[in-house]
JSON list of C-alpha atoms in Angstrom, two decimals:
[
{"chain": "A", "resi": 208, "resn": "MET", "atom": "CA", "xyz": [77.24, 122.56, 20.01]},
{"chain": "A", "resi": 209, "resn": "VAL", "atom": "CA", "xyz": [80.13, 121.97, 17.77]},
{"chain": "A", "resi": 210, "resn": "TYR", "atom": "CA", "xyz": [84.01, 122.77, 18.45]},
{"chain": "A", "resi": 211, "resn": "ARG", "atom": "CA", "xyz": [86.65, 122.13, 16.80]},
{"chain": "A", "resi": 212, "resn": "SER", "atom": "CA", "xyz": [89.97, 119.78, 17.38]},
{"chain": "A", "resi": 213, "resn": "GLY", "atom": "CA", "xyz": [92.59, 119.81, 15.16]},
{"chain": "A", "resi": 214, "resn": "GLY", "atom": "CA", "xyz": [91.67, 122.12, 12.45]},
{"chain": "A", "resi": 215, "resn": "LYS", "atom": "CA", "xyz": [88.05, 119.51, 12.20]},
{"chain": "A", "resi": 216, "resn": "SER", "atom": "CA", "xyz": [85.00, 120.38, 13.39]},
{"chain": "A", "resi": 217, "resn": "VAL", "atom": "CA", "xyz": [83.14, 117.91, 16.04]},
{"chain": "A", "resi": 218, "resn": "GLU", "atom": "CA", "xyz": [79.65, 117.98, 16.98]},
{"chain": "A", "resi": 219, "resn": "ALA", "atom": "CA", "xyz": [79.84, 117.11, 20.67]},
{"chain": "A", "resi": 220, "resn": "VAL", "atom": "CA", "xyz": [76.90, 117.84, 22.42]},
{"chain": "A", "resi": 221, "resn": "LYS", "atom": "CA", "xyz": [73.30, 118.43, 20.34]},
{"chain": "A", "resi": 222, "resn": "GLY", "atom": "CA", "xyz": [70.62, 120.13, 21.21]},
{"chain": "A", "resi": 223, "resn": "VAL", "atom": "CA", "xyz": [71.37, 120.63, 25.26]},
{"chain": "A", "resi": 224, "resn": "SER", "atom": "CA", "xyz": [69.85, 123.67, 26.31]},
{"chain": "A", "resi": 225, "resn": "PHE", "atom": "CA", "xyz": [69.60, 124.72, 29.89]},
{"chain": "A", "resi": 226, "resn": "ALA", "atom": "CA", "xyz": [69.64, 128.01, 31.78]},
{"chain": "A", "resi": 227, "resn": "LEU", "atom": "CA", "xyz": [71.19, 128.84, 35.60]},
{"chain": "A", "resi": 228, "resn": "GLY", "atom": "CA", "xyz": [69.55, 131.62, 37.69]},
{"chain": "A", "resi": 229, "resn": "LYS", "atom": "CA", "xyz": [71.25, 133.23, 40.67]},
{"chain": "A", "resi": 230, "resn": "GLY", "atom": "CA", "xyz": [71.63, 130.77, 43.86]},
{"chain": "A", "resi": 231, "resn": "GLU", "atom": "CA", "xyz": [71.50, 127.64, 42.06]},
{"chain": "A", "resi": 232, "resn": "THR", "atom": "CA", "xyz": [72.77, 124.44, 41.61]},
{"chain": "A", "resi": 233, "resn": "LEU", "atom": "CA", "xyz": [72.32, 122.33, 38.45]},
{"chain": "A", "resi": 234, "resn": "GLY", "atom": "CA", "xyz": [74.06, 118.68, 38.28]},
{"chain": "A", "resi": 235, "resn": "ILE", "atom": "CA", "xyz": [74.81, 117.51, 34.66]},
{"chain": "A", "resi": 236, "resn": "VAL", "atom": "CA", "xyz": [75.09, 113.36, 34.80]},
{"chain": "A", "resi": 237, "resn": "GLY", "atom": "CA", "xyz": [76.68, 111.22, 32.57]},
{"chain": "A", "resi": 238, "resn": "GLU", "atom": "CA", "xyz": [79.36, 108.46, 31.22]},
{"chain": "A", "resi": 239, "resn": "SER", "atom": "CA", "xyz": [82.87, 108.77, 29.93]},
{"chain": "A", "resi": 240, "resn": "GLY", "atom": "CA", "xyz": [82.27, 110.58, 26.85]},
{"chain": "A", "resi": 241, "resn": "SER", "atom": "CA", "xyz": [78.51, 111.91, 27.32]},
{"chain": "A", "resi": 242, "resn": "GLY", "atom": "CA", "xyz": [79.47, 115.03, 26.89]},
{"chain": "A", "resi": 243, "resn": "LYS", "atom": "CA", "xyz": [79.19, 116.74, 29.99]},
{"chain": "A", "resi": 244, "resn": "SER", "atom": "CA", "xyz": [82.65, 118.19, 29.47]},
{"chain": "A", "resi": 245, "resn": "THR", "atom": "CA", "xyz": [82.77, 119.80, 26.27]},
{"chain": "A", "resi": 246, "resn": "ILE", "atom": "CA", "xyz": [79.38, 122.04, 27.99]},
{"chain": "A", "resi": 247, "resn": "ALA", "atom": "CA", "xyz": [82.52, 122.66, 30.92]},
{"chain": "A", "resi": 248, "resn": "LYS", "atom": "CA", "xyz": [85.71, 123.55, 28.17]},
{"chain": "A", "resi": 249, "resn": "ALA", "atom": "CA", "xyz": [82.76, 126.17, 26.08]},
{"chain": "A", "resi": 250, "resn": "LEU", "atom": "CA", "xyz": [81.48, 127.22, 29.19]},
{"chain": "A", "resi": 251, "resn": "MET", "atom": "CA", "xyz": [85.29, 128.29, 30.56]},
{"chain": "A", "resi": 252, "resn": "LEU", "atom": "CA", "xyz": [86.20, 129.43, 26.91]},
{"chain": "A", "resi": 253, "resn": "LEU", "atom": "CA", "xyz": [88.78, 126.52, 27.09]},
{"chain": "A", "resi": 254, "resn": "GLU", "atom": "CA", "xyz": [87.20, 125.07, 23.73]},
{"chain": "A", "resi": 255, "resn": "PRO", "atom": "CA", "xyz": [86.71, 127.19, 20.13]},
{"chain": "A", "resi": 256, "resn": "ILE", "atom": "CA", "xyz": [82.76, 127.11, 19.72]},
{"chain": "A", "resi": 257, "resn": "ALA", "atom": "CA", "xyz": [82.36, 126.80, 16.41]},
{"chain": "A", "resi": 258, "resn": "GLY", "atom": "CA", "xyz": [77.81, 125.77, 16.07]},
{"chain": "A", "resi": 259, "resn": "GLY", "atom": "CA", "xyz": [75.95, 127.23, 19.40]},
{"chain": "A", "resi": 260, "resn": "LYS", "atom": "CA", "xyz": [76.07, 129.55, 21.70]},
{"chain": "A", "resi": 261, "resn": "VAL", "atom": "CA", "xyz": [76.87, 130.67, 25.45]},
{"chain": "A", "resi": 262, "resn": "LEU", "atom": "CA", "xyz": [74.01, 132.82, 26.53]},
{"chain": "A", "resi": 263, "resn": "TYR", "atom": "CA", "xyz": [75.69, 135.24, 29.84]},
{"chain": "A", "resi": 264, "resn": "ARG", "atom": "CA", "xyz": [73.69, 137.93, 30.65]},
{"chain": "A", "resi": 265, "resn": "GLY", "atom": "CA", "xyz": [72.26, 137.82, 27.37]},
{"chain": "A", "resi": 266, "resn": "SER", "atom": "CA", "xyz": [75.49, 138.50, 25.86]},
{"chain": "A", "resi": 267, "resn": "ASP", "atom": "CA", "xyz": [77.50, 135.15, 23.83]},
{"chain": "A", "resi": 268, "resn": "ILE", "atom": "CA", "xyz": [80.24, 134.77, 25.16]},
{"chain": "A", "resi": 269, "resn": "SER", "atom": "CA", "xyz": [82.11, 134.49, 21.99]},
{"chain": "A", "resi": 270, "resn": "ALA", "atom": "CA", "xyz": [81.49, 137.73, 20.88]},
{"chain": "A", "resi": 271, "resn": "PHE", "atom": "CA", "xyz": [83.56, 139.28, 24.12]},
{"chain": "A", "resi": 272, "resn": "GLY", "atom": "CA", "xyz": [86.35, 141.91, 23.88]},
{"chain": "A", "resi": 273, "resn": "ALA", "atom": "CA", "xyz": [89.57, 141.59, 26.18]},
{"chain": "A", "resi": 274, "resn": "ARG", "atom": "CA", "xyz": [87.52, 143.24, 28.39]},
{"chain": "A", "resi": 275, "resn": "GLU", "atom": "CA", "xyz": [84.46, 141.53, 28.41]},
{"chain": "A", "resi": 276, "resn": "THR", "atom": "CA", "xyz": [86.15, 138.27, 28.42]},
{"chain": "A", "resi": 277, "resn": "ALA", "atom": "CA", "xyz": [88.26, 139.37, 31.60]},
{"chain": "A", "resi": 278, "resn": "ALA", "atom": "CA", "xyz": [85.24, 140.55, 33.24]},
{"chain": "A", "resi": 279, "resn": "TYR", "atom": "CA", "xyz": [83.54, 137.24, 32.55]},
{"chain": "A", "resi": 280, "resn": "ARG", "atom": "CA", "xyz": [86.52, 134.61, 33.42]},
{"chain": "A", "resi": 281, "resn": "HIS", "atom": "CA", "xyz": [86.44, 136.22, 36.68]},
{"chain": "A", "resi": 282, "resn": "GLU", "atom": "CA", "xyz": [82.92, 135.44, 36.94]},
{"chain": "A", "resi": 283, "resn": "VAL", "atom": "CA", "xyz": [82.98, 131.91, 35.93]},
{"chain": "A", "resi": 284, "resn": "GLN", "atom": "CA", "xyz": [85.32, 129.85, 37.51]},
{"chain": "A", "resi": 285, "resn": "MET", "atom": "CA", "xyz": [85.98, 126.21, 37.33]},
{"chain": "A", "resi": 286, "resn": "VAL", "atom": "CA", "xyz": [86.96, 123.69, 40.09]},
{"chain": "A", "resi": 287, "resn": "PHE", "atom": "CA", "xyz": [88.85, 120.92, 38.20]},
{"chain": "A", "resi": 288, "resn": "GLN", "atom": "CA", "xyz": [88.50, 117.03, 38.66]},
{"chain": "A", "resi": 289, "resn": "ASP", "atom": "CA", "xyz": [92.42, 116.26, 39.80]},
{"chain": "A", "resi": 290, "resn": "ALA", "atom": "CA", "xyz": [92.80, 118.92, 42.46]},
{"chain": "A", "resi": 291, "resn": "THR", "atom": "CA", "xyz": [96.65, 118.17, 42.61]},
{"chain": "A", "resi": 292, "resn": "GLY", "atom": "CA", "xyz": [97.02, 117.72, 39.12]},
{"chain": "A", "resi": 293, "resn": "SER", "atom": "CA", "xyz": [95.53, 121.38, 38.91]},
{"chain": "A", "resi": 294, "resn": "LEU", "atom": "CA", "xyz": [97.89, 123.20, 41.62]},
{"chain": "A", "resi": 295, "resn": "ASN", "atom": "CA", "xyz": [101.01, 124.74, 40.66]},
{"chain": "A", "resi": 296, "resn": "PRO", "atom": "CA", "xyz": [103.52, 121.97, 41.66]},
{"chain": "A", "resi": 297, "resn": "ARG", "atom": "CA", "xyz": [106.23, 124.50, 42.49]},
{"chain": "A", "resi": 298, "resn": "MET", "atom": "CA", "xyz": [103.76, 127.78, 44.98]},
{"chain": "A", "resi": 299, "resn": "THR", "atom": "CA", "xyz": [102.82, 127.08, 48.50]},
{"chain": "A", "resi": 300, "resn": "ILE", "atom": "CA", "xyz": [99.02, 127.29, 48.61]},
{"chain": "A", "resi": 301, "resn": "ARG", "atom": "CA", "xyz": [100.17, 130.92, 50.23]},
{"chain": "A", "resi": 302, "resn": "GLN", "atom": "CA", "xyz": [101.24, 131.76, 47.01]},
{"chain": "A", "resi": 303, "resn": "MET", "atom": "CA", "xyz": [98.95, 130.45, 44.86]},
{"chain": "A", "resi": 304, "resn": "LEU", "atom": "CA", "xyz": [96.10, 132.51, 46.97]},
{"chain": "A", "resi": 305, "resn": "ALA", "atom": "CA", "xyz": [98.45, 135.81, 46.97]},
{"chain": "A", "resi": 306, "resn": "GLU", "atom": "CA", "xyz": [98.69, 135.64, 43.73]},
{"chain": "A", "resi": 307, "resn": "ALA", "atom": "CA", "xyz": [95.28, 134.63, 42.46]},
{"chain": "A", "resi": 308, "resn": "LEU", "atom": "CA", "xyz": [93.77, 137.24, 45.12]},
{"chain": "A", "resi": 309, "resn": "ARG", "atom": "CA", "xyz": [96.39, 140.05, 42.89]},
{"chain": "A", "resi": 310, "resn": "HIS", "atom": "CA", "xyz": [94.69, 138.89, 39.80]},
{"chain": "A", "resi": 311, "resn": "SER", "atom": "CA", "xyz": [91.30, 139.91, 41.64]},
{"chain": "A", "resi": 312, "resn": "ALA", "atom": "CA", "xyz": [88.92, 142.80, 42.74]},
{"chain": "A", "resi": 313, "resn": "SER", "atom": "CA", "xyz": [88.20, 141.36, 45.51]},
{"chain": "A", "resi": 314, "resn": "VAL", "atom": "CA", "xyz": [88.06, 141.47, 49.10]},
{"chain": "A", "resi": 315, "resn": "ALA", "atom": "CA", "xyz": [88.69, 138.85, 49.98]},
{"chain": "A", "resi": 316, "resn": "SER", "atom": "CA", "xyz": [92.20, 137.51, 52.30]},
{"chain": "A", "resi": 317, "resn": "VAL", "atom": "CA", "xyz": [94.10, 134.97, 52.58]},
{"chain": "A", "resi": 318, "resn": "GLU", "atom": "CA", "xyz": [92.19, 134.20, 56.12]},
{"chain": "A", "resi": 319, "resn": "ARG", "atom": "CA", "xyz": [88.64, 135.10, 54.94]},
{"chain": "A", "resi": 320, "resn": "LEU", "atom": "CA", "xyz": [89.81, 131.99, 51.49]},
{"chain": "A", "resi": 321, "resn": "LEU", "atom": "CA", "xyz": [91.24, 129.68, 54.51]},
{"chain": "A", "resi": 322, "resn": "ASP", "atom": "CA", "xyz": [87.83, 130.51, 56.31]},
{"chain": "A", "resi": 323, "resn": "LEU", "atom": "CA", "xyz": [84.80, 129.33, 53.80]},
{"chain": "A", "resi": 324, "resn": "THR", "atom": "CA", "xyz": [86.98, 126.43, 53.08]},
{"chain": "A", "resi": 325, "resn": "GLY", "atom": "CA", "xyz": [87.81, 124.91, 55.89]},
{"chain": "A", "resi": 326, "resn": "LEU", "atom": "CA", "xyz": [91.49, 124.25, 55.35]},
{"chain": "A", "resi": 327, "resn": "PRO", "atom": "CA", "xyz": [94.14, 125.18, 58.48]},
{"chain": "A", "resi": 328, "resn": "LYS", "atom": "CA", "xyz": [96.60, 128.57, 58.46]},
{"chain": "A", "resi": 329, "resn": "THR", "atom": "CA", "xyz": [99.30, 125.26, 58.45]},
{"chain": "A", "resi": 330, "resn": "VAL", "atom": "CA", "xyz": [98.84, 124.62, 54.96]},
{"chain": "A", "resi": 331, "resn": "LEU", "atom": "CA", "xyz": [99.53, 128.11, 54.16]},
{"chain": "A", "resi": 332, "resn": "ASP", "atom": "CA", "xyz": [103.45, 126.49, 53.63]},
{"chain": "A", "resi": 333, "resn": "GLN", "atom": "CA", "xyz": [103.33, 123.50, 52.04]},
{"chain": "A", "resi": 334, "resn": "TYR", "atom": "CA", "xyz": [103.82, 122.27, 48.38]},
{"chain": "A", "resi": 335, "resn": "PRO", "atom": "CA", "xyz": [100.18, 120.58, 46.82]},
{"chain": "A", "resi": 336, "resn": "ARG", "atom": "CA", "xyz": [102.55, 116.93, 47.11]},
{"chain": "A", "resi": 337, "resn": "GLU", "atom": "CA", "xyz": [102.63, 117.62, 51.24]},
{"chain": "A", "resi": 338, "resn": "MET", "atom": "CA", "xyz": [98.80, 117.43, 51.14]},
{"chain": "A", "resi": 339, "resn": "SER", "atom": "CA", "xyz": [95.71, 114.79, 50.97]},
{"chain": "A", "resi": 340, "resn": "GLY", "atom": "CA", "xyz": [93.92, 115.01, 47.74]},
{"chain": "A", "resi": 341, "resn": "GLY", "atom": "CA", "xyz": [90.62, 116.72, 50.17]},
{"chain": "A", "resi": 342, "resn": "GLN", "atom": "CA", "xyz": [93.37, 119.73, 51.66]},
{"chain": "A", "resi": 343, "resn": "CYS", "atom": "CA", "xyz": [93.85, 119.71, 47.73]},
{"chain": "A", "resi": 344, "resn": "GLN", "atom": "CA", "xyz": [90.60, 120.44, 46.13]},
{"chain": "A", "resi": 345, "resn": "ARG", "atom": "CA", "xyz": [89.97, 122.16, 48.59]},
{"chain": "A", "resi": 346, "resn": "ALA", "atom": "CA", "xyz": [93.17, 124.58, 48.00]},
{"chain": "A", "resi": 347, "resn": "SER", "atom": "CA", "xyz": [91.09, 124.58, 44.20]},
{"chain": "A", "resi": 348, "resn": "PHE", "atom": "CA", "xyz": [88.29, 125.89, 45.93]},
{"chain": "A", "resi": 349, "resn": "ALA", "atom": "CA", "xyz": [89.89, 128.56, 47.66]},
{"chain": "A", "resi": 350, "resn": "ARG", "atom": "CA", "xyz": [91.79, 129.91, 44.77]},
{"chain": "A", "resi": 351, "resn": "ALA", "atom": "CA", "xyz": [88.37, 129.83, 42.28]},
{"chain": "A", "resi": 352, "resn": "LEU", "atom": "CA", "xyz": [86.81, 131.71, 45.52]},
{"chain": "A", "resi": 353, "resn": "ALA", "atom": "CA", "xyz": [89.60, 134.24, 45.31]},
{"chain": "A", "resi": 354, "resn": "MET", "atom": "CA", "xyz": [88.01, 136.06, 42.02]},
{"chain": "A", "resi": 355, "resn": "SER", "atom": "CA", "xyz": [84.86, 136.59, 44.35]},
{"chain": "A", "resi": 356, "resn": "PRO", "atom": "CA", "xyz": [82.86, 134.30, 41.64]},
{"chain": "A", "resi": 357, "resn": "LYS", "atom": "CA", "xyz": [79.24, 134.62, 40.60]},
{"chain": "A", "resi": 358, "resn": "VAL", "atom": "CA", "xyz": [79.16, 130.87, 39.13]},
{"chain": "A", "resi": 359, "resn": "LEU", "atom": "CA", "xyz": [81.29, 127.70, 39.67]},
{"chain": "A", "resi": 360, "resn": "VAL", "atom": "CA", "xyz": [81.36, 124.45, 37.22]},
{"chain": "A", "resi": 361, "resn": "ALA", "atom": "CA", "xyz": [83.18, 121.91, 39.38]},
{"chain": "A", "resi": 362, "resn": "ASP", "atom": "CA", "xyz": [83.83, 119.22, 36.82]},
{"chain": "A", "resi": 363, "resn": "GLU", "atom": "CA", "xyz": [83.33, 116.27, 38.83]},
{"chain": "A", "resi": 364, "resn": "PRO", "atom": "CA", "xyz": [85.21, 117.77, 42.18]},
{"chain": "A", "resi": 365, "resn": "VAL", "atom": "CA", "xyz": [84.35, 114.22, 44.06]},
{"chain": "A", "resi": 366, "resn": "SER", "atom": "CA", "xyz": [85.44, 111.39, 42.03]},
{"chain": "A", "resi": 367, "resn": "ALA", "atom": "CA", "xyz": [89.60, 111.18, 42.55]},
{"chain": "A", "resi": 368, "resn": "LEU", "atom": "CA", "xyz": [88.21, 111.27, 46.38]},
{"chain": "A", "resi": 369, "resn": "ASP", "atom": "CA", "xyz": [88.11, 108.97, 48.69]},
{"chain": "A", "resi": 370, "resn": "VAL", "atom": "CA", "xyz": [83.96, 108.52, 50.00]},
{"chain": "A", "resi": 371, "resn": "SER", "atom": "CA", "xyz": [84.49, 109.53, 53.40]},
{"chain": "A", "resi": 372, "resn": "VAL", "atom": "CA", "xyz": [86.49, 112.87, 51.73]},
{"chain": "A", "resi": 373, "resn": "GLN", "atom": "CA", "xyz": [83.45, 113.34, 49.24]},
{"chain": "A", "resi": 374, "resn": "ALA", "atom": "CA", "xyz": [80.99, 114.02, 51.39]},
{"chain": "A", "resi": 375, "resn": "ARG", "atom": "CA", "xyz": [83.17, 116.67, 53.00]},
{"chain": "A", "resi": 376, "resn": "ILE", "atom": "CA", "xyz": [84.10, 118.17, 50.11]},
{"chain": "A", "resi": 377, "resn": "LEU", "atom": "CA", "xyz": [80.23, 118.12, 49.00]},
{"chain": "A", "resi": 378, "resn": "ASN", "atom": "CA", "xyz": [78.84, 119.48, 52.29]},
{"chain": "A", "resi": 379, "resn": "LEU", "atom": "CA", "xyz": [81.53, 122.50, 51.28]},
{"chain": "A", "resi": 380, "resn": "LEU", "atom": "CA", "xyz": [80.09, 122.72, 47.91]},
{"chain": "A", "resi": 381, "resn": "ARG", "atom": "CA", "xyz": [75.99, 122.92, 49.90]},
{"chain": "A", "resi": 382, "resn": "GLU", "atom": "CA", "xyz": [78.00, 125.33, 52.71]},
{"chain": "A", "resi": 383, "resn": "LEU", "atom": "CA", "xyz": [79.36, 128.11, 50.07]},
{"chain": "A", "resi": 384, "resn": "ARG", "atom": "CA", "xyz": [76.33, 128.08, 47.56]},
{"chain": "A", "resi": 385, "resn": "SER", "atom": "CA", "xyz": [74.46, 129.14, 50.83]},
{"chain": "A", "resi": 386, "resn": "ARG", "atom": "CA", "xyz": [76.82, 131.37, 52.40]},
{"chain": "A", "resi": 387, "resn": "LEU", "atom": "CA", "xyz": [77.84, 133.43, 48.95]},
{"chain": "A", "resi": 388, "resn": "ASP", "atom": "CA", "xyz": [74.99, 132.77, 46.63]},
{"chain": "A", "resi": 389, "resn": "LEU", "atom": "CA", "xyz": [76.67, 131.29, 44.34]},
{"chain": "A", "resi": 390, "resn": "ALA", "atom": "CA", "xyz": [75.32, 129.60, 41.24]},
{"chain": "A", "resi": 391, "resn": "VAL", "atom": "CA", "xyz": [77.40, 126.01, 40.65]},
{"chain": "A", "resi": 392, "resn": "ILE", "atom": "CA", "xyz": [77.16, 123.57, 38.17]},
{"chain": "A", "resi": 393, "resn": "LEU", "atom": "CA", "xyz": [77.78, 120.51, 39.10]},
{"chain": "A", "resi": 394, "resn": "ILE", "atom": "CA", "xyz": [79.34, 117.58, 36.74]},
{"chain": "A", "resi": 395, "resn": "ALA", "atom": "CA", "xyz": [79.44, 114.32, 38.28]},
{"chain": "A", "resi": 396, "resn": "HIS", "atom": "CA", "xyz": [79.20, 110.99, 36.84]},
{"chain": "A", "resi": 397, "resn": "ASP", "atom": "CA", "xyz": [77.46, 109.69, 39.60]},
{"chain": "A", "resi": 398, "resn": "LEU", "atom": "CA", "xyz": [73.56, 109.88, 40.68]},
{"chain": "A", "resi": 399, "resn": "ALA", "atom": "CA", "xyz": [73.73, 110.07, 44.64]},
{"chain": "A", "resi": 400, "resn": "VAL", "atom": "CA", "xyz": [76.45, 112.96, 44.14]},
{"chain": "A", "resi": 401, "resn": "VAL", "atom": "CA", "xyz": [73.79, 115.50, 41.96]},
{"chain": "A", "resi": 402, "resn": "ARG", "atom": "CA", "xyz": [70.91, 114.03, 43.96]},
{"chain": "A", "resi": 403, "resn": "ASN", "atom": "CA", "xyz": [72.39, 114.85, 47.37]},
{"chain": "A", "resi": 404, "resn": "VAL", "atom": "CA", "xyz": [73.70, 118.73, 46.11]},
{"chain": "A", "resi": 405, "resn": "CYS", "atom": "CA", "xyz": [71.24, 119.81, 43.05]},
{"chain": "A", "resi": 406, "resn": "GLU", "atom": "CA", "xyz": [67.96, 121.34, 43.12]},
{"chain": "A", "resi": 407, "resn": "ARG", "atom": "CA", "xyz": [67.26, 120.50, 39.00]},
{"chain": "A", "resi": 408, "resn": "VAL", "atom": "CA", "xyz": [69.54, 117.63, 37.55]},
{"chain": "A", "resi": 409, "resn": "CYS", "atom": "CA", "xyz": [70.22, 116.74, 33.30]},
{"chain": "A", "resi": 410, "resn": "ILE", "atom": "CA", "xyz": [71.27, 113.09, 32.79]},
{"chain": "A", "resi": 411, "resn": "MET", "atom": "CA", "xyz": [73.52, 113.26, 29.46]},
{"chain": "A", "resi": 412, "resn": "LYS", "atom": "CA", "xyz": [73.98, 110.76, 26.61]},
{"chain": "A", "resi": 413, "resn": "ASN", "atom": "CA", "xyz": [75.84, 110.76, 23.71]},
{"chain": "A", "resi": 414, "resn": "GLY", "atom": "CA", "xyz": [75.27, 114.89, 23.57]},
{"chain": "A", "resi": 415, "resn": "LEU", "atom": "CA", "xyz": [72.58, 114.79, 24.51]},
{"chain": "A", "resi": 416, "resn": "PHE", "atom": "CA", "xyz": [70.05, 115.56, 27.54]},
{"chain": "A", "resi": 417, "resn": "VAL", "atom": "CA", "xyz": [67.89, 112.17, 28.02]},
{"chain": "A", "resi": 418, "resn": "ASP", "atom": "CA", "xyz": [66.33, 113.71, 30.80]},
{"chain": "A", "resi": 419, "resn": "SER", "atom": "CA", "xyz": [65.50, 116.83, 32.69]},
{"chain": "A", "resi": 420, "resn": "GLY", "atom": "CA", "xyz": [64.06, 118.74, 35.23]},
{"chain": "A", "resi": 421, "resn": "THR", "atom": "CA", "xyz": [64.20, 119.09, 38.97]},
{"chain": "A", "resi": 422, "resn": "ALA", "atom": "CA", "xyz": [66.13, 116.59, 41.39]},
{"chain": "A", "resi": 423, "resn": "ASP", "atom": "CA", "xyz": [62.56, 114.74, 42.87]},
{"chain": "A", "resi": 424, "resn": "ALA", "atom": "CA", "xyz": [61.17, 115.09, 39.37]},
{"chain": "A", "resi": 425, "resn": "VAL", "atom": "CA", "xyz": [63.51, 113.04, 37.41]},
{"chain": "A", "resi": 426, "resn": "PHE", "atom": "CA", "xyz": [64.94, 110.83, 40.23]},
{"chain": "A", "resi": 427, "resn": "ALA", "atom": "CA", "xyz": [61.10, 109.71, 41.51]},
{"chain": "A", "resi": 428, "resn": "HIS", "atom": "CA", "xyz": [60.09, 109.64, 37.57]},
{"chain": "A", "resi": 429, "resn": "PRO", "atom": "CA", "xyz": [62.80, 109.33, 35.13]},
{"chain": "A", "resi": 430, "resn": "ARG", "atom": "CA", "xyz": [61.57, 109.52, 31.16]},
{"chain": "A", "resi": 431, "resn": "SER", "atom": "CA", "xyz": [63.81, 107.58, 30.05]},
{"chain": "A", "resi": 432, "resn": "GLU", "atom": "CA", "xyz": [65.41, 104.30, 30.20]},
{"chain": "A", "resi": 433, "resn": "TYR", "atom": "CA", "xyz": [69.14, 105.18, 30.13]},
{"chain": "A", "resi": 434, "resn": "THR", "atom": "CA", "xyz": [68.28, 107.31, 33.75]},
{"chain": "A", "resi": 435, "resn": "GLN", "atom": "CA", "xyz": [66.23, 104.39, 34.64]},
{"chain": "A", "resi": 436, "resn": "THR", "atom": "CA", "xyz": [68.74, 101.80, 34.51]},
{"chain": "A", "resi": 437, "resn": "LEU", "atom": "CA", "xyz": [71.19, 104.06, 36.11]},
{"chain": "A", "resi": 438, "resn": "LEU", "atom": "CA", "xyz": [69.14, 104.56, 38.82]},
{"chain": "A", "resi": 439, "resn": "ALA", "atom": "CA", "xyz": [68.74, 101.20, 39.13]},
{"chain": "A", "resi": 440, "resn": "ALA", "atom": "CA", "xyz": [72.38, 100.83, 39.92]},
{"chain": "A", "resi": 441, "resn": "VAL", "atom": "CA", "xyz": [72.15, 102.88, 42.55]},
{"chain": "A", "resi": 442, "resn": "PRO", "atom": "CA", "xyz": [71.16, 101.23, 45.72]},
{"chain": "A", "resi": 443, "resn": "ASP", "atom": "CA", "xyz": [71.00, 104.63, 47.62]},
{"chain": "A", "resi": 444, "resn": "VAL", "atom": "CA", "xyz": [69.52, 106.63, 45.59]},
{"chain": "A", "resi": 445, "resn": "ARG", "atom": "CA", "xyz": [66.61, 103.93, 45.33]},
{"chain": "A", "resi": 446, "resn": "ARG", "atom": "CA", "xyz": [66.13, 103.71, 49.04]},
{"chain": "A", "resi": 447, "resn": "ALA", "atom": "CA", "xyz": [65.71, 107.09, 49.68]},
{"chain": "A", "resi": 448, "resn": "LEU", "atom": "CA", "xyz": [62.92, 107.87, 47.15]},
{"chain": "A", "resi": 449, "resn": "ALA", "atom": "CA", "xyz": [61.04, 104.79, 48.86]},
{"chain": "A", "resi": 450, "resn": "ALA", "atom": "CA", "xyz": [61.91, 106.82, 52.03]},
{"chain": "A", "resi": 451, "resn": "ARG", "atom": "CA", "xyz": [59.78, 109.77, 50.65]},
{"chain": "A", "resi": 452, "resn": "ARG", "atom": "CA", "xyz": [56.99, 108.34, 49.40]},
{"chain": "A", "resi": 453, "resn": "PRO", "atom": "CA", "xyz": [53.24, 108.78, 51.77]}
]
């Protein structure tokens, strides 16, 4: 995948290909600079793609007209790593959700979004700076869900949170996928995070997928030395795998 930066073409992702079906959860794991966030930006049309294709329902998204692009942006939503920074500091949560619902054909309401994301009504009149990191991330999920998306791209959604809060947000992601039949792409640098949530996993290094397949297969029988090294550094994953062996 090639994109343009500063007038130059940059090949950030090479030979990467994956498919995502309705209701599936795919984890993309890699260290900083591996190219995983470039994939997310390409999916969200945040980077102009000069080489390679992103197909949605069989159509190349880079060839979409204005109406098709608007429909695509409704159906494919993103949750960012920096939840507080991605929320408008001048708007209360009530105002943000109401604005998102005004631009959506969704039949959802503010109350339903709170119910889906586990937010109390008390946050509605608060600004992001008055909320915890976990609450801000739940608000980010609520804003994305206002569009009734079919696909949710979650780019490092828990890496900036405390460990105890991470677990609750990952549980929320699992619940949302089940309740709404969402297709989810979870981008992370932590193997334990994707092992907790994803059915399929792609391991990324230097713009390439060095391992891919079902989570069980990749974690139990890693093909690449890089994946083996990552697994060796995560004791909890090793213990979980050992516990599953007969």
